[in-house]
Tab-separated table of C-alpha atoms and ligand atoms in Angstrom:
chain	number	residue	atom	x	y	z
A	358	UNK	CA	-13.943	-26.487	-30.786
A	359	UNK	CA	-13.883	-22.773	-30.151
A	360	UNK	CA	-14.926	-20.348	-32.842
A	361	UNK	CA	-13.552	-17.258	-31.101
A	362	UNK	CA	-10.587	-16.032	-33.124
A	363	UNK	CA	-8.427	-13.088	-32.110
A	364	UNK	CA	-6.649	-11.372	-34.973
A	365	UNK	CA	-3.176	-10.078	-34.247
A	366	UNK	CA	-0.856	-7.661	-36.042
A	367	UNK	CA	2.788	-7.946	-35.007
A	368	UNK	CA	5.218	-5.053	-35.371
A	369	UNK	CA	8.779	-6.403	-35.453
A	370	UNK	CA	9.973	-9.945	-36.110
A	371	UNK	CA	13.297	-9.818	-34.248
A	372	UNK	CA	14.220	-12.075	-31.331
A	373	UNK	CA	11.059	-11.316	-29.348
A	374	UNK	CA	8.699	-10.990	-32.349
A	375	UNK	CA	9.671	-14.359	-33.797
A	376	UNK	CA	9.594	-15.871	-30.287
A	377	UNK	CA	6.045	-14.598	-29.763
A	378	UNK	CA	4.776	-16.006	-33.079
A	379	UNK	CA	6.461	-19.342	-32.305
A	380	UNK	CA	4.947	-19.550	-28.814
A	381	UNK	CA	1.462	-18.848	-30.163
A	382	UNK	CA	1.946	-21.623	-32.746
A	383	UNK	CA	3.632	-24.225	-30.517
A	384	UNK	CA	1.160	-23.809	-27.637
A	385	UNK	CA	-1.964	-23.109	-29.725
A	386	UNK	CA	-3.922	-26.103	-28.367
A	387	UNK	CA	-3.235	-25.489	-24.679
A	388	UNK	CA	-3.906	-21.769	-25.132
A	389	UNK	CA	-7.244	-22.546	-26.811
A	390	UNK	CA	-8.119	-24.897	-23.944
A	391	UNK	CA	-7.330	-22.218	-21.345
A	392	UNK	CA	-8.857	-19.187	-23.026
A	393	UNK	CA	-11.482	-20.573	-25.393
A	394	UNK	CA	-9.868	-18.593	-28.203
A	395	UNK	CA	-7.577	-19.097	-31.153
A	396	UNK	CA	-4.972	-16.509	-32.069
A	397	UNK	CA	-4.012	-15.757	-35.639
A	398	UNK	CA	-1.192	-13.490	-36.706
A	399	UNK	CA	-2.715	-11.946	-39.814
A	400	UNK	CA	-0.040	-9.336	-40.565
A	401	UNK	CA	3.485	-8.557	-39.432
A	402	UNK	CA	6.102	-5.968	-40.261
A	403	UNK	CA	9.872	-6.270	-40.338
A	404	UNK	CA	12.739	-4.307	-41.847
A	405	UNK	CA	13.752	-7.379	-43.890
A	406	UNK	CA	10.755	-9.534	-44.793
A	407	UNK	CA	12.843	-12.072	-46.735
A	408	UNK	CA	14.888	-13.172	-43.730
A	409	UNK	CA	14.463	-16.743	-42.391
A	410	UNK	CA	13.081	-16.767	-38.837
A	411	UNK	CA	12.496	-19.384	-36.178
A	412	UNK	CA	8.703	-19.420	-36.636
A	413	UNK	CA	6.145	-20.284	-39.306
A	414	UNK	CA	5.000	-17.204	-41.227
A	415	UNK	CA	2.805	-19.004	-43.771
A	416	UNK	CA	-0.424	-17.078	-44.311
A	417	UNK	CA	0.911	-13.964	-42.573
A	418	UNK	CA	0.865	-10.798	-44.697
A	419	UNK	CA	4.391	-9.405	-44.412
A	420	UNK	CA	5.269	-5.764	-44.983
A	421	UNK	CA	8.094	-3.371	-44.289
A	422	UNK	CA	5.541	-0.662	-43.372
A	423	UNK	CA	4.397	-1.053	-39.737
A	424	UNK	CA	1.466	1.348	-40.280
A	425	UNK	CA	-0.008	-1.185	-42.757
A	426	UNK	CA	-0.166	-3.649	-39.884
A	427	UNK	CA	-1.796	-1.126	-37.544
A	428	UNK	CA	-4.371	-0.297	-40.225
A	429	UNK	CA	-5.070	-3.948	-41.093
A	430	UNK	CA	-8.165	-5.796	-39.843
A	431	UNK	CA	-6.701	-6.768	-36.456
A	432	UNK	CA	-8.055	-6.757	-32.889
A	433	UNK	CA	-4.692	-6.391	-31.172
A	434	UNK	CA	-1.502	-4.640	-32.291
A	435	UNK	CA	1.607	-6.205	-30.729
A	436	UNK	CA	4.544	-3.781	-30.775
A	437	UNK	CA	7.979	-5.397	-30.565
A	438	UNK	CA	10.196	-2.936	-32.417
A	439	UNK	CA	11.400	-0.931	-29.388
A	440	UNK	CA	12.524	2.701	-29.379
A	441	UNK	CA	10.707	5.930	-28.615
A	442	UNK	CA	9.364	7.908	-31.558
A	443	UNK	CA	8.154	5.492	-34.219
A	444	UNK	CA	6.781	3.212	-31.485
A	445	UNK	CA	4.837	6.182	-30.027
A	446	UNK	CA	3.326	7.054	-33.414
A	447	UNK	CA	2.316	3.433	-34.001
A	448	UNK	CA	0.861	3.132	-30.499
A	449	UNK	CA	-1.187	6.312	-30.900
A	450	UNK	CA	-2.413	5.203	-34.335
A	451	UNK	CA	-3.558	1.834	-32.941
A	452	UNK	CA	-5.132	3.246	-29.778
A	453	UNK	CA	-6.929	6.035	-31.649
A	454	UNK	CA	-8.555	3.347	-33.840
A	455	UNK	CA	-9.696	1.596	-30.653
A	456	UNK	CA	-7.337	-1.314	-31.267
A	457	UNK	CA	-5.848	-2.965	-28.224
A	458	UNK	CA	-2.114	-2.527	-27.828
A	459	UNK	CA	0.390	-4.976	-26.318
A	460	UNK	CA	4.033	-3.972	-26.043
A	461	UNK	CA	7.377	-5.125	-24.650
A	462	UNK	CA	8.712	-1.592	-25.039
A	463	UNK	CA	9.771	-0.152	-21.663
A	464	UNK	CA	11.217	2.987	-23.258
A	465	UNK	CA	7.829	3.733	-24.833
A	466	UNK	CA	5.841	3.191	-21.626
A	467	UNK	CA	8.336	4.962	-19.332
A	468	UNK	CA	8.499	8.068	-21.532
A	469	UNK	CA	5.100	8.206	-23.249
A	470	UNK	CA	2.908	5.966	-21.081
A	471	UNK	CA	0.968	8.845	-19.488
A	472	UNK	CA	-0.006	10.120	-22.948
A	473	UNK	CA	-0.922	6.649	-24.253
A	474	UNK	CA	-3.075	5.871	-21.207
A	475	UNK	CA	-4.932	9.191	-21.604
A	476	UNK	CA	-5.628	8.427	-25.289
A	477	UNK	CA	-6.756	4.909	-24.440
A	478	UNK	CA	-9.255	6.318	-21.914
A	479	UNK	CA	-10.973	8.067	-24.822
A	480	UNK	CA	-11.273	5.025	-27.111
A	481	UNK	CA	-11.519	2.162	-24.610
A	482	UNK	CA	-8.370	0.492	-25.962
A	483	UNK	CA	-6.493	-1.793	-23.593
A	484	UNK	CA	-2.750	-1.142	-23.222
A	485	UNK	CA	-0.719	-4.024	-21.782
A	486	UNK	CA	3.027	-4.091	-21.114
A	487	UNK	CA	3.942	-7.025	-18.860
A	488	UNK	CA	6.943	-7.857	-21.073
A	489	UNK	CA	8.393	-4.388	-20.600
A	490	UNK	CA	9.765	-5.177	-17.128
A	491	UNK	CA	11.873	-8.132	-15.986
A	492	UNK	CA	11.268	-10.369	-19.028
A	493	UNK	CA	9.364	-13.477	-18.031
A	494	UNK	CA	8.576	-12.467	-14.434
A	495	UNK	CA	4.915	-11.410	-14.078
A	496	UNK	CA	5.832	-8.563	-11.728
A	497	UNK	CA	3.477	-6.006	-13.294
A	498	UNK	CA	0.522	-8.316	-12.675
A	499	UNK	CA	1.822	-8.919	-9.142
A	500	UNK	CA	1.877	-5.185	-8.377
A	501	UNK	CA	-1.313	-4.200	-10.182
A	502	UNK	CA	-3.436	-7.162	-9.149
A	503	UNK	CA	-1.922	-9.464	-6.523
A	504	UNK	CA	-0.604	-6.731	-4.210
A	505	UNK	CA	-3.138	-4.037	-5.123
A	506	UNK	CA	-4.512	-3.685	-1.587
A	507	UNK	CA	-1.142	-2.899	-0.024
A	508	UNK	CA	0.657	0.355	0.469
A	509	UNK	CA	4.117	-0.343	-0.920
A	510	UNK	CA	7.022	1.112	1.023
A	511	UNK	CA	9.870	-0.132	-1.152
A	512	UNK	CA	10.724	-2.189	-4.176
A	513	UNK	CA	14.226	-3.100	-5.191
A	514	UNK	CA	15.854	-5.511	-7.508
A	515	UNK	CA	17.893	-6.592	-10.459
A	516	UNK	CA	15.931	-5.530	-13.527
A	517	UNK	CA	18.518	-5.650	-16.297
A	518	UNK	CA	19.700	-9.090	-17.382
A	519	UNK	CA	22.648	-7.860	-19.437
A	520	UNK	CA	24.357	-5.995	-16.590
A	521	UNK	CA	23.723	-8.871	-14.203
A	522	UNK	CA	25.232	-11.280	-16.728
A	523	UNK	CA	28.300	-9.023	-17.123
A	524	UNK	CA	28.864	-8.573	-13.357
A	525	UNK	CA	28.394	-12.304	-12.718
A	526	UNK	CA	30.906	-13.315	-15.391
A	527	UNK	CA	33.422	-10.664	-14.221
A	528	UNK	CA	33.237	-11.960	-10.677
A	529	UNK	CA	33.001	-15.723	-11.238
A	530	UNK	CA	35.267	-16.106	-14.254
A	531	UNK	CA	37.394	-12.951	-14.154
A	532	UNK	CA	36.172	-12.171	-17.686
A	533	UNK	CA	36.646	-8.858	-19.406
A	534	UNK	CA	33.677	-6.411	-19.533
A	535	UNK	CA	33.688	-5.934	-23.343
A	536	UNK	CA	33.977	-9.652	-24.027
A	537	UNK	CA	30.950	-10.508	-21.841
A	538	UNK	CA	28.905	-7.663	-23.339
A	539	UNK	CA	29.547	-9.054	-26.841
A	540	UNK	CA	28.265	-12.449	-25.674
A	541	UNK	CA	25.131	-10.837	-24.136
A	542	UNK	CA	24.448	-9.188	-27.503
A	543	UNK	CA	24.892	-12.482	-29.367
A	544	UNK	CA	22.480	-14.191	-26.950
A	545	UNK	CA	19.809	-11.542	-27.632
A	546	UNK	CA	19.825	-10.131	-24.061
A	547	UNK	CA	21.198	-6.670	-24.801
A	548	UNK	CA	19.256	-3.724	-26.213
A	549	UNK	CA	19.789	-2.630	-29.837
A	550	UNK	CA	21.927	0.100	-28.282
A	551	UNK	CA	23.751	-1.733	-25.447
A	552	UNK	CA	24.754	1.554	-23.809
A	553	UNK	CA	21.124	1.557	-22.598
A	554	UNK	CA	21.955	-1.594	-20.612
A	555	UNK	CA	25.389	-0.706	-19.247
A	556	UNK	CA	24.469	2.958	-18.716
A	557	UNK	CA	21.395	2.099	-16.618
A	558	UNK	CA	18.800	3.655	-18.968
A	559	UNK	CA	17.057	0.330	-19.594
A	560	UNK	CA	16.810	-0.392	-15.867
A	561	UNK	CA	15.535	3.164	-15.279
A	562	UNK	CA	12.766	2.686	-17.863
A	563	UNK	CA	11.666	-0.424	-15.987
A	564	UNK	CA	12.003	1.137	-12.542
A	565	UNK	CA	9.837	4.095	-13.552
A	566	UNK	CA	7.084	1.700	-14.667
A	567	UNK	CA	7.284	-0.328	-11.444
A	568	UNK	CA	7.313	2.841	-9.317
A	569	UNK	CA	4.167	4.133	-10.979
A	570	UNK	CA	2.369	0.842	-10.348
A	571	UNK	CA	3.679	0.458	-6.794
A	572	UNK	CA	2.946	3.974	-5.544
A	573	UNK	CA	-0.021	4.866	-7.780
A	574	UNK	CA	1.707	7.877	-9.316
A	575	UNK	CA	2.162	9.007	-12.946
A	576	UNK	CA	5.227	7.826	-14.851
A	577	UNK	CA	8.160	10.196	-14.355
A	578	UNK	CA	11.237	9.115	-16.303
A	579	UNK	CA	12.962	12.474	-15.860
A	580	UNK	CA	12.842	12.003	-12.076
A	581	UNK	CA	14.954	8.838	-12.081
A	582	UNK	CA	18.527	8.984	-10.757
A	583	UNK	CA	20.678	6.850	-13.088
A	584	UNK	CA	24.194	5.384	-12.839
A	585	UNK	CA	25.453	2.521	-15.003
A	586	UNK	CA	28.165	-0.082	-14.532
A	587	UNK	CA	30.731	1.339	-16.971
A	588	UNK	CA	33.139	2.450	-14.257
A	589	UNK	CA	33.152	-0.845	-12.320
A	590	UNK	CA	36.507	-2.625	-12.366
A	591	UNK	CA	37.454	-6.191	-11.537
A	592	UNK	CA	39.307	-4.706	-8.539
A	593	UNK	CA	36.000	-3.283	-7.199
A	594	UNK	CA	34.246	-6.614	-7.751
A	595	UNK	CA	37.025	-8.404	-5.817
A	596	UNK	CA	37.285	-5.819	-3.016
A	597	UNK	CA	33.510	-5.958	-2.519
A	598	UNK	CA	33.884	-9.735	-2.203
A	599	UNK	CA	36.592	-9.348	0.458
A	600	UNK	CA	34.286	-7.069	2.411
A	601	UNK	CA	31.458	-9.642	2.248
A	602	UNK	CA	29.403	-8.189	-0.615
A	603	UNK	CA	28.492	-8.880	-4.236
A	604	UNK	CA	28.291	-6.012	-6.680
A	605	UNK	CA	24.895	-5.829	-8.390
A	606	UNK	CA	23.181	-3.242	-10.566
A	607	UNK	CA	19.937	-2.370	-8.786
A	608	UNK	CA	16.760	-0.415	-9.340
A	609	UNK	CA	15.329	0.911	-6.082
A	610	UNK	CA	12.099	2.838	-5.412
A	611	UNK	CA	11.390	3.915	-1.875
A	612	UNK	CA	8.657	5.952	-0.277
A	613	UNK	CA	10.165	8.160	2.427
A	614	UNK	CA	8.634	10.943	4.494
A	615	UNK	CA	10.503	13.481	2.363
A	616	UNK	CA	9.365	12.045	-0.985
A	617	UNK	CA	10.034	9.199	-3.401
A	618	UNK	CA	13.526	7.859	-4.137
A	619	UNK	CA	13.748	6.391	-7.629
A	620	UNK	CA	17.288	5.305	-8.374
A	621	UNK	CA	19.303	2.958	-10.537
A	622	UNK	CA	22.950	2.341	-9.669
A	623	UNK	CA	25.539	-0.305	-8.834
A	624	UNK	CA	25.297	-1.393	-5.219
A	625	UNK	CA	27.076	-3.709	-2.818
A	626	UNK	CA	24.643	-6.391	-1.669
A	627	UNK	CA	25.474	-8.478	1.438
A	628	UNK	CA	26.512	-11.925	0.168
A	629	UNK	CA	23.987	-13.660	2.414
A	630	UNK	CA	21.002	-11.784	0.910
A	631	UNK	CA	18.800	-13.581	-1.654
A	632	UNK	CA	19.332	-10.768	-4.178
A	633	UNK	CA	23.100	-11.462	-4.089
A	634	UNK	CA	22.391	-14.995	-5.279
A	635	UNK	CA	20.551	-13.797	-8.406
A	636	UNK	CA	23.174	-14.377	-11.090
A	637	UNK	CA	23.575	-14.459	-14.869
A	638	UNK	CA	20.674	-13.102	-16.879
A	639	UNK	CA	18.201	-13.713	-14.040
A	640	UNK	CA	16.193	-10.817	-12.586
A	641	UNK	CA	14.540	-10.504	-9.182
A	642	UNK	CA	12.310	-7.865	-7.598
A	643	UNK	CA	11.654	-7.520	-3.870
A	644	UNK	CA	8.435	-5.745	-2.929
A	645	UNK	CA	7.476	-4.690	0.597
A	646	UNK	CA	3.779	-4.143	1.220
A	647	UNK	CA	2.300	-2.975	4.512
A	648	UNK	CA	-0.021	-5.995	4.885
A	649	UNK	CA	1.733	-8.704	2.870
A	650	UNK	CA	5.282	-8.003	4.175
A	651	UNK	CA	8.250	-8.816	1.943
A	652	UNK	CA	7.696	-10.682	-1.332
A	653	UNK	CA	10.215	-11.723	-3.987
A	654	UNK	CA	9.734	-12.342	-7.721
A	655	UNK	CA	12.499	-14.191	-9.574
A	656	UNK	CA	13.017	-15.369	-13.144
A	657	UNK	CA	14.718	-14.857	-16.493
A	658	UNK	CA	14.876	-11.152	-17.318
A	659	UNK	CA	15.699	-11.213	-21.016
A	660	UNK	CA	15.774	-13.421	-24.100
A	661	UNK	CA	13.258	-14.609	-26.695
A	662	UNK	CA	11.374	-17.256	-24.674
A	663	UNK	CA	10.847	-15.357	-21.391
A	664	UNK	CA	9.878	-12.109	-23.130
A	665	UNK	CA	7.520	-13.925	-25.520
A	666	UNK	CA	5.961	-15.619	-22.477
A	667	UNK	CA	5.063	-12.207	-21.023
A	668	UNK	CA	3.874	-10.788	-24.370
A	669	UNK	CA	1.552	-13.751	-24.918
A	670	UNK	CA	0.214	-13.499	-21.350
A	671	UNK	CA	-0.879	-9.949	-22.194
A	672	UNK	CA	-2.416	-11.032	-25.509
A	673	UNK	CA	-4.451	-13.671	-23.656
A	674	UNK	CA	-5.504	-11.142	-21.000
A	675	UNK	CA	-6.701	-8.772	-23.703
A	676	UNK	CA	-8.577	-11.613	-25.417
A	677	UNK	CA	-10.372	-12.488	-22.172
A	678	UNK	CA	-11.544	-8.866	-21.866
A	679	UNK	CA	-12.637	-8.398	-25.503
A	680	UNK	CA	-16.192	-7.131	-25.635
A	681	UNK	CA	-16.223	-6.099	-21.952
A	682	UNK	CA	-17.402	-2.618	-21.013
A	683	UNK	CA	-14.449	-0.349	-20.208
A	684	UNK	CA	-15.345	-0.210	-16.505
A	685	UNK	CA	-15.102	-4.008	-16.326
A	686	UNK	CA	-11.561	-4.223	-17.685
A	687	UNK	CA	-8.244	-4.058	-15.827
A	688	UNK	CA	-6.960	-0.485	-15.759
A	689	UNK	CA	-4.110	0.263	-18.166
A	690	UNK	CA	-2.166	2.496	-15.794
A	691	UNK	CA	-1.197	2.083	-12.151
A	692	UNK	CA	-2.752	5.429	-11.196
A	693	UNK	CA	-6.031	7.282	-11.590
A	694	UNK	CA	-5.920	10.605	-13.410
A	695	UNK	CA	-7.392	13.292	-11.172
A	696	UNK	CA	-6.795	11.299	-7.963
A	697	UNK	CA	-3.029	10.701	-8.262
A	698	UNK	CA	-0.572	13.561	-8.106
A	699	UNK	CA	3.020	13.563	-9.250
A	700	UNK	CA	5.108	12.674	-6.186
A	701	UNK	CA	8.149	14.686	-5.179
A	702	UNK	CA	11.151	12.684	-6.411
A	703	UNK	CA	14.227	13.205	-4.272
A	704	UNK	CA	17.661	14.143	-5.692
A	705	UNK	CA	20.727	11.981	-4.923
A	706	UNK	CA	21.930	14.478	-2.280
A	707	UNK	CA	18.931	13.475	-0.163
A	708	UNK	CA	19.760	9.732	-0.144
A	709	UNK	CA	20.923	8.178	3.117
A	710	UNK	CA	23.001	5.011	2.677
A	711	UNK	CA	26.033	3.088	3.748
A	712	UNK	CA	28.828	3.609	1.197
A	713	UNK	CA	31.834	1.774	-0.221
A	714	UNK	CA	34.856	4.049	-0.765
A	715	UNK	CA	38.074	3.093	-2.536
A	716	UNK	CA	41.177	5.270	-2.391
A	717	UNK	CA	44.813	5.047	-3.504
A	718	UNK	CA	46.937	6.325	-0.619
A	719	UNK	CA	50.686	6.860	-0.254
A	720	UNK	CA	52.116	3.900	1.639
A	721	UNK	CA	53.617	5.930	4.518
A	722	UNK	CA	53.072	6.244	8.235
A	723	UNK	CA	50.071	8.296	9.284
A	724	UNK	CA	48.264	7.958	5.917
A	725	UNK	CA	45.418	5.860	7.315
A	726	UNK	CA	45.149	8.248	10.287
A	727	UNK	CA	44.711	11.208	7.892
A	728	UNK	CA	41.928	9.419	6.019
A	729	UNK	CA	40.046	8.446	9.174
A	730	UNK	CA	40.510	11.938	10.600
A	731	UNK	CA	38.912	13.574	7.503
A	732	UNK	CA	36.008	11.152	7.718
A	733	UNK	CA	35.599	11.755	11.453
A	734	UNK	CA	35.584	15.542	10.900
A	735	UNK	CA	32.719	15.071	8.404
A	736	UNK	CA	30.873	12.779	10.884
A	737	UNK	CA	31.285	9.783	8.567
A	738	UNK	CA	31.653	6.652	10.652
A	739	UNK	CA	33.622	3.649	9.350
A	740	UNK	CA	32.212	0.130	9.558
A	741	UNK	CA	34.911	-1.987	7.820
A	742	UNK	CA	38.304	-1.497	6.133
A	743	UNK	CA	40.508	-3.544	3.791
A	744	UNK	CA	44.004	-2.447	2.752
A	745	UNK	CA	46.180	-3.875	-0.040
A	746	UNK	CA	49.891	-3.132	-0.259
A	747	UNK	CA	51.260	-1.319	-3.348
A	748	UNK	CA	51.585	-3.460	-6.491
A	749	UNK	CA	54.410	-3.273	-9.038
A	750	UNK	CA	55.925	0.211	-9.474
A	751	UNK	CA	53.114	1.965	-7.589
A	752	UNK	CA	53.910	3.778	-4.330
A	753	UNK	CA	50.249	3.685	-3.343
A	754	UNK	CA	48.304	1.205	-1.291
A	755	UNK	CA	44.610	0.537	-2.027
A	756	UNK	CA	42.221	1.283	0.795
A	757	UNK	CA	38.597	0.099	0.594
A	758	UNK	CA	36.133	0.872	3.338
A	759	UNK	CA	32.451	0.674	4.180
A	760	UNK	CA	30.830	3.550	6.063
A	761	UNK	CA	27.880	3.494	8.406
A	762	UNK	CA	24.729	5.204	7.088
A	763	UNK	CA	25.320	8.821	6.133
A	764	UNK	CA	23.604	11.465	4.034
A	765	UNK	CA	24.987	11.562	0.486
A	766	UNK	CA	25.581	15.339	0.393
A	767	UNK	CA	27.566	15.020	3.633
A	768	UNK	CA	29.560	12.123	2.181
A	769	UNK	CA	30.310	14.104	-1.001
A	770	UNK	CA	31.841	16.871	1.136
A	771	UNK	CA	34.019	14.293	2.892
A	772	UNK	CA	35.113	12.822	-0.467
A	773	UNK	CA	36.175	16.275	-1.675
A	774	UNK	CA	38.267	16.696	1.474
A	775	UNK	CA	39.840	13.243	0.976
A	776	UNK	CA	40.716	14.070	-2.643
A	777	UNK	CA	42.420	17.240	-1.361
A	778	UNK	CA	44.856	15.269	0.832
A	779	UNK	CA	48.447	15.023	-0.481
A	780	UNK	CA	48.585	11.348	0.423
A	781	UNK	CA	45.503	10.506	-1.709
A	782	UNK	CA	46.216	9.884	-5.407
A	783	UNK	CA	43.478	10.438	-7.995
A	784	UNK	CA	39.755	10.262	-7.359
A	785	UNK	CA	37.908	8.369	-4.677
A	786	UNK	CA	35.586	5.632	-5.974
A	787	UNK	CA	32.169	5.696	-4.292
A	788	UNK	CA	29.352	3.152	-4.462
A	789	UNK	CA	26.232	2.680	-2.376
A	790	UNK	CA	25.571	-0.334	-0.166
A	791	UNK	CA	22.080	-1.781	-0.535
A	792	UNK	CA	19.770	-2.047	2.445
A	793	UNK	CA	16.510	-3.869	1.863
B	1331	HSE	N1	18.297	-5.563	-22.430
B	1331	HSE	C1	17.329	-5.997	-21.496
B	1331	HSE	C2	18.042	-6.708	-20.350
B	1331	HSE	C3	16.343	-6.905	-22.161
B	1331	HSE	O1	19.208	-7.064	-20.504
B	1331	HSE	O2	17.456	-6.898	-19.298
B	1331	HSE	C4	15.108	-7.155	-21.361
B	1331	HSE	O3	14.403	-5.975	-21.115
């Protein structure tokens, strides 16, 4: 029997909150055997404390006021409400009391992490956030601990389950975007505001956290380049397939000589690459380290069970470090204040990629020659082309092509010239091709 008991206060009893309480209850014996500790949820807050949930709340003091939980006699505050402002106030209140703080909130860490880490330095509080990135995949521990000796040159991956689920269903089943999004919400994958998923904000929050840990630099959410998947059509998904690619929504951080690229956008991934095979709600992160080489982390990126798994891992880590002197605990942040400087984050115009372009062109002789001539004048070299004849009443054929690597500012100039041609109807669609 162990007599070490860790007292927990849980903020939020939604999908992840209830999942966390249930995991701690269901696996209490094995957790005690591994850690030598028992974990008791003494207080929890929720907007509706009368609601039935999939966990046992007997003996837990329930309140609608989350500050009551922070101020209760607890060792660890577990924040699972999400959002920016209230979560920040609760985090600061807990940390300033010296209480340890575990969160699944990527928005909070990406935007306010630097401030929270600085406060925690003063009080010795531990701040843990494994569940904030890629659900059940322990990628934060991999970067901060397992790969700590490496210089990381690049990380890239699928870090939003909802968008991956939508793109997979669109491609494999020809399903409609809105219909799949509604299912992702019902399954508990999507954010409270699903525009954060489809608009790329959620993936950017996660990418910013990973970038900080990988490169040892402060969190810089404002530096992230963000594009979502709202504009992707079934036609793009199918054309990418014809050209040998799968469309994925990626987060990419790259250390170049000019600075750091930190970008979230849809990308064409060669069908033969492992990342192209990551479907549904699954996430995967590739990390390249200068001594380890390429490593890949794969697993479920959203949902109650996987996220609870990561939250509880952090709770157990904190429990193992309780009573340790600050210098003997794992650092909260991925950087050291005073030794790490903000890196220069590059704008999109500085990216160099291969690109997918889609144009509607008049179906007449010489049209293709005009397009290739504009691209040649801008020094944009073509790697592959697919053309579809006009459909229905349309007089325009669809032209999809892949370029060789080119600077994005240079490509934008070429796109403007293409859109100025009489034989080109409407705007040119442009997406980046991933290179890992
Ligand atoms: N909405 C997020 C996703 C949940 O779909 O990946 C996990 O962070």
